[in-house]
mmCIF file of N, CA and C in Angstrom:
data_model
loop_
_atom_site.group_PDB
_atom_site.id
_atom_site.type_symbol
_atom_site.label_atom_id
_atom_site.label_comp_id
_atom_site.label_asym_id
_atom_site.label_seq_id
_atom_site.Cartn_x
_atom_site.Cartn_y
_atom_site.Cartn_z
ATOM 1 N N MET D 15 -23.146 6.082 2.814
ATOM 2 C CA MET D 15 -23.003 5.861 1.015
ATOM 3 C C MET D 15 -23.201 6.645 0.307
ATOM 4 N N SER D 16 -24.286 7.429 1.280
ATOM 5 C CA SER D 16 -24.609 9.197 0.032
ATOM 6 C C SER D 16 -22.894 9.632 -0.278
ATOM 7 N N ALA D 17 -22.216 9.912 0.631
ATOM 8 C CA ALA D 17 -21.279 10.542 0.110
ATOM 9 C C ALA D 17 -20.095 9.493 -0.547
ATOM 10 N N VAL D 18 -19.928 8.291 -0.935
ATOM 11 C CA VAL D 18 -19.110 7.549 -1.677
ATOM 12 C C VAL D 18 -20.173 7.612 -2.881
ATOM 13 N N THR D 19 -21.544 7.523 -3.491
ATOM 14 C CA THR D 19 -21.813 8.363 -4.433
ATOM 15 C C THR D 19 -21.901 9.509 -4.911
ATOM 16 N N GLU D 20 -21.809 10.321 -3.945
ATOM 17 C CA GLU D 20 -21.108 12.095 -4.223
ATOM 18 C C GLU D 20 -19.760 12.198 -4.834
ATOM 19 N N TYR D 21 -18.938 11.484 -4.150
ATOM 20 C CA TYR D 21 -17.688 11.173 -4.752
ATOM 21 C C TYR D 21 -17.796 10.836 -6.097
ATOM 22 N N ILE D 22 -18.116 9.827 -6.205
ATOM 23 C CA ILE D 22 -18.363 9.341 -7.837
ATOM 24 C C ILE D 22 -18.946 10.462 -8.575
ATOM 25 N N LYS D 23 -19.538 11.025 -8.137
ATOM 26 C CA LYS D 23 -20.777 11.720 -9.693
ATOM 27 C C LYS D 23 -19.447 12.740 -9.608
ATOM 28 N N GLU D 24 -18.796 13.712 -8.669
ATOM 29 C CA GLU D 24 -17.784 14.881 -8.586
ATOM 30 C C GLU D 24 -16.702 14.217 -9.669
ATOM 31 N N SER D 25 -16.591 12.977 -9.308
ATOM 32 C CA SER D 25 -15.274 12.526 -10.080
ATOM 33 C C SER D 25 -15.434 12.528 -11.502
ATOM 34 N N TYR D 26 -16.521 12.224 -11.717
ATOM 35 C CA TYR D 26 -16.957 11.604 -13.068
ATOM 36 C C TYR D 26 -16.890 13.041 -13.948
ATOM 37 N N ILE D 27 -17.786 14.325 -13.415
ATOM 38 C CA ILE D 27 -17.640 15.492 -13.915
ATOM 39 C C ILE D 27 -16.151 16.026 -13.928
ATOM 40 N N GLU D 28 -15.565 15.849 -13.070
ATOM 41 C CA GLU D 28 -14.158 16.559 -13.272
ATOM 42 C C GLU D 28 -13.549 15.449 -14.264
ATOM 43 N N MET D 29 -13.619 14.259 -14.482
ATOM 44 C CA MET D 29 -13.002 13.905 -15.669
ATOM 45 C C MET D 29 -13.312 13.885 -16.864
ATOM 46 N N THR D 30 -14.627 14.179 -17.232
ATOM 47 C CA THR D 30 -15.425 14.812 -18.231
ATOM 48 C C THR D 30 -15.647 15.899 -18.519
ATOM 49 N N GLU D 31 -15.713 17.161 -17.793
ATOM 50 C CA GLU D 31 -15.441 18.359 -18.211
ATOM 51 C C GLU D 31 -14.308 19.441 -17.842
ATOM 52 N N LYS D 32 -13.624 19.376 -16.137
ATOM 53 C CA LYS D 32 -12.338 19.822 -16.047
ATOM 54 C C LYS D 32 -11.136 19.526 -16.672
ATOM 55 N N VAL D 33 -10.872 18.368 -17.088
ATOM 56 C CA VAL D 33 -9.550 17.972 -17.235
ATOM 57 C C VAL D 33 -9.330 17.827 -19.315
ATOM 58 N N THR D 34 -8.362 18.475 -19.129
ATOM 59 C CA THR D 34 -7.841 18.792 -20.456
ATOM 60 C C THR D 34 -7.586 17.894 -21.533
ATOM 61 N N TRP D 35 -7.760 16.531 -22.181
ATOM 62 C CA TRP D 35 -6.754 15.759 -22.540
ATOM 63 C C TRP D 35 -6.117 15.866 -23.836
ATOM 64 N N PRO D 36 -4.811 15.248 -23.668
ATOM 65 C CA PRO D 36 -3.770 15.486 -24.806
ATOM 66 C C PRO D 36 -4.818 15.011 -26.372
ATOM 67 N N THR D 37 -4.836 15.860 -27.460
ATOM 68 C CA THR D 37 -4.668 14.972 -28.799
ATOM 69 C C THR D 37 -4.271 13.830 -28.669
ATOM 70 N N TRP D 38 -4.399 13.069 -29.978
ATOM 71 C CA TRP D 38 -3.959 11.634 -30.051
ATOM 72 C C TRP D 38 -2.265 12.444 -30.629
ATOM 73 N N ARG D 39 -2.225 13.459 -31.408
ATOM 74 C CA ARG D 39 -0.676 13.903 -31.940
ATOM 75 C C ARG D 39 0.256 14.236 -30.671
ATOM 76 N N GLU D 40 -0.115 14.742 -29.689
ATOM 77 C CA GLU D 40 0.339 15.484 -28.506
ATOM 78 C C GLU D 40 0.657 14.217 -27.774
ATOM 79 N N LEU D 41 -0.169 13.475 -27.565
ATOM 80 C CA LEU D 41 0.355 12.115 -27.027
ATOM 81 C C LEU D 41 0.965 11.064 -28.086
ATOM 82 N N GLN D 42 1.629 10.872 -29.051
ATOM 83 C CA GLN D 42 2.365 10.502 -29.711
ATOM 84 C C GLN D 42 3.685 10.857 -29.222
ATOM 85 N N SER D 43 3.904 12.798 -29.203
ATOM 86 C CA SER D 43 4.909 13.279 -29.199
ATOM 87 C C SER D 43 5.696 12.838 -27.669
ATOM 88 N N SER D 44 4.479 13.119 -26.699
ATOM 89 C CA SER D 44 5.014 12.767 -25.451
ATOM 90 C C SER D 44 5.564 11.780 -25.558
ATOM 91 N N ALA D 45 5.060 10.790 -25.940
ATOM 92 C CA ALA D 45 5.463 9.206 -26.021
ATOM 93 C C ALA D 45 7.192 9.048 -26.663
ATOM 94 N N ILE D 46 6.971 9.813 -27.631
ATOM 95 C CA ILE D 46 8.693 9.617 -28.323
ATOM 96 C C ILE D 46 9.650 9.798 -27.930
ATOM 97 N N LEU D 47 9.220 11.162 -27.287
ATOM 98 C CA LEU D 47 10.240 11.993 -26.330
ATOM 99 C C LEU D 47 10.678 11.293 -24.858
ATOM 100 N N VAL D 48 9.511 10.380 -24.400
ATOM 101 C CA VAL D 48 9.974 10.074 -22.975
ATOM 102 C C VAL D 48 11.007 8.453 -23.811
ATOM 103 N N LEU D 49 10.199 7.848 -24.763
ATOM 104 C CA LEU D 49 11.040 6.796 -25.247
ATOM 105 C C LEU D 49 12.585 7.459 -25.468
ATOM 106 N N VAL D 50 12.472 7.884 -26.175
ATOM 107 C CA VAL D 50 14.173 8.589 -26.713
ATOM 108 C C VAL D 50 14.847 8.990 -25.000
ATOM 109 N N ALA D 51 14.370 9.821 -24.512
ATOM 110 C CA ALA D 51 15.049 9.805 -23.087
ATOM 111 C C ALA D 51 15.556 8.816 -22.135
ATOM 112 N N ALA D 52 14.489 7.481 -22.257
ATOM 113 C CA ALA D 52 15.022 6.914 -21.288
ATOM 114 C C ALA D 52 16.010 5.741 -22.252
ATOM 115 N N LEU D 53 15.796 5.748 -23.393
ATOM 116 C CA LEU D 53 17.198 4.997 -24.278
ATOM 117 C C LEU D 53 18.380 5.606 -23.783
ATOM 118 N N ILE D 54 17.959 7.556 -24.014
ATOM 119 C CA ILE D 54 19.767 7.662 -23.497
ATOM 120 C C ILE D 54 19.840 8.097 -21.984
ATOM 121 N N ILE D 55 19.504 7.541 -21.141
ATOM 122 C CA ILE D 55 19.382 7.565 -19.129
ATOM 123 C C ILE D 55 20.249 5.606 -19.643
ATOM 124 N N ALA D 56 19.688 5.233 -20.390
ATOM 125 C CA ALA D 56 19.704 3.745 -19.892
ATOM 126 C C ALA D 56 20.805 3.335 -20.680
ATOM 127 N N LEU D 57 21.658 4.331 -22.372
ATOM 128 C CA LEU D 57 22.413 4.245 -22.621
ATOM 129 C C LEU D 57 23.685 4.849 -21.756
ATOM 130 N N LEU D 58 23.570 5.793 -20.882
ATOM 131 C CA LEU D 58 24.734 6.420 -19.843
ATOM 132 C C LEU D 58 24.721 5.623 -18.262
ATOM 133 N N VAL D 59 23.532 4.876 -17.930
ATOM 134 C CA VAL D 59 23.790 3.695 -16.907
ATOM 135 C C VAL D 59 24.862 2.746 -17.423
ATOM 136 N N PHE D 60 24.748 2.007 -18.597
ATOM 137 C CA PHE D 60 25.232 1.500 -19.203
ATOM 138 C C PHE D 60 26.949 1.552 -19.168
ATOM 139 N N GLY D 61 26.796 2.736 -19.888
ATOM 140 C CA GLY D 61 28.301 3.080 -20.336
ATOM 141 C C GLY D 61 29.092 3.411 -18.601
ATOM 142 N N MET D 62 28.529 3.832 -17.773
ATOM 143 C CA MET D 62 28.972 4.147 -15.922
ATOM 144 C C MET D 62 29.322 2.770 -15.790
ATOM 145 N N ASP D 63 28.125 1.619 -15.908
ATOM 146 C CA ASP D 63 28.388 0.746 -15.581
ATOM 147 C C ASP D 63 29.588 0.017 -15.785
ATOM 148 N N GLN D 64 29.903 -0.264 -17.093
ATOM 149 C CA GLN D 64 30.920 -0.377 -18.080
ATOM 150 C C GLN D 64 32.139 -0.108 -17.718
ATOM 151 N N ILE D 65 32.075 1.267 -17.362
ATOM 152 C CA ILE D 65 33.648 2.255 -16.969
ATOM 153 C C ILE D 65 34.220 1.519 -15.503
ATOM 154 N N ILE D 66 33.126 1.607 -14.503
ATOM 155 C CA ILE D 66 33.512 0.717 -13.178
ATOM 156 C C ILE D 66 33.919 -0.179 -13.281
ATOM 157 N N GLY D 67 32.838 -0.768 -13.832
ATOM 158 C CA GLY D 67 33.731 -2.599 -13.888
ATOM 159 C C GLY D 67 34.837 -2.992 -14.790
ATOM 160 N N TYR D 68 35.629 -1.862 -15.782
ATOM 161 C CA TYR D 68 36.614 -1.812 -16.396
ATOM 162 C C TYR D 68 37.758 -1.677 -14.816
ATOM 163 N N VAL D 69 37.375 -0.234 -14.427
ATOM 164 C CA VAL D 69 38.539 0.141 -13.256
ATOM 165 C C VAL D 69 38.476 -0.890 -12.130
ATOM 166 N N LEU D 70 37.220 -1.392 -11.684
ATOM 167 C CA LEU D 70 37.320 -2.496 -10.306
ATOM 168 C C LEU D 70 38.265 -3.582 -11.037
ATOM 169 N N ARG D 71 38.304 -3.949 -12.173
ATOM 170 C CA ARG D 71 38.483 -4.506 -12.717
ATOM 171 C C ARG D 71 40.518 -4.916 -12.542
ATOM 172 N N THR D 72 40.354 -3.462 -13.566
ATOM 173 C CA THR D 72 42.012 -3.131 -13.024
ATOM 174 C C THR D 72 42.527 -3.049 -12.238
ATOM 175 N N PHE D 73 41.812 -2.335 -10.985
ATOM 176 C CA PHE D 73 42.325 -2.464 -9.305
ATOM 177 C C PHE D 73 42.435 -4.174 -8.646
ATOM 178 N N TYR D 74 41.616 -4.432 -9.084
ATOM 179 C CA TYR D 74 41.565 -6.085 -8.634
ATOM 180 C C TYR D 74 42.648 -6.995 -9.280
ATOM 181 N N SER D 75 43.077 -6.535 -10.789
ATOM 182 C CA SER D 75 43.930 -7.550 -11.195
ATOM 183 C C SER D 75 45.328 -6.962 -10.667
ATOM 184 N N SER D 76 45.340 -5.504 -9.926
ATOM 185 C CA SER D 76 46.777 -5.139 -9.555
ATOM 186 C C SER D 76 46.910 -5.303 -8.505
ATOM 187 N N LEU D 77 46.393 -5.960 -7.700
ATOM 188 C CA LEU D 77 46.302 -6.667 -6.388
ATOM 189 C C LEU D 77 46.776 -8.038 -6.383
ATOM 190 N N ALA D 78 46.819 -9.077 -7.125
ATOM 191 C CA ALA D 78 47.213 -9.969 -7.399
ATOM 192 C C ALA D 78 48.378 -10.319 -7.842
#
């Protein structure tokens, strides 16, 4: 049980004294960057899906 207590104490010290937390401004900037990147990737995936769908519809309609 003392090992668990020691682990918790060391974890607390690590999180309060050794970790460098971002400022609120840095956090907002990173969040906006992630949001923009996610939107760009979503649009790329949507575009690829539409193109592949069009190619497959054209291919299958040419077989009939």
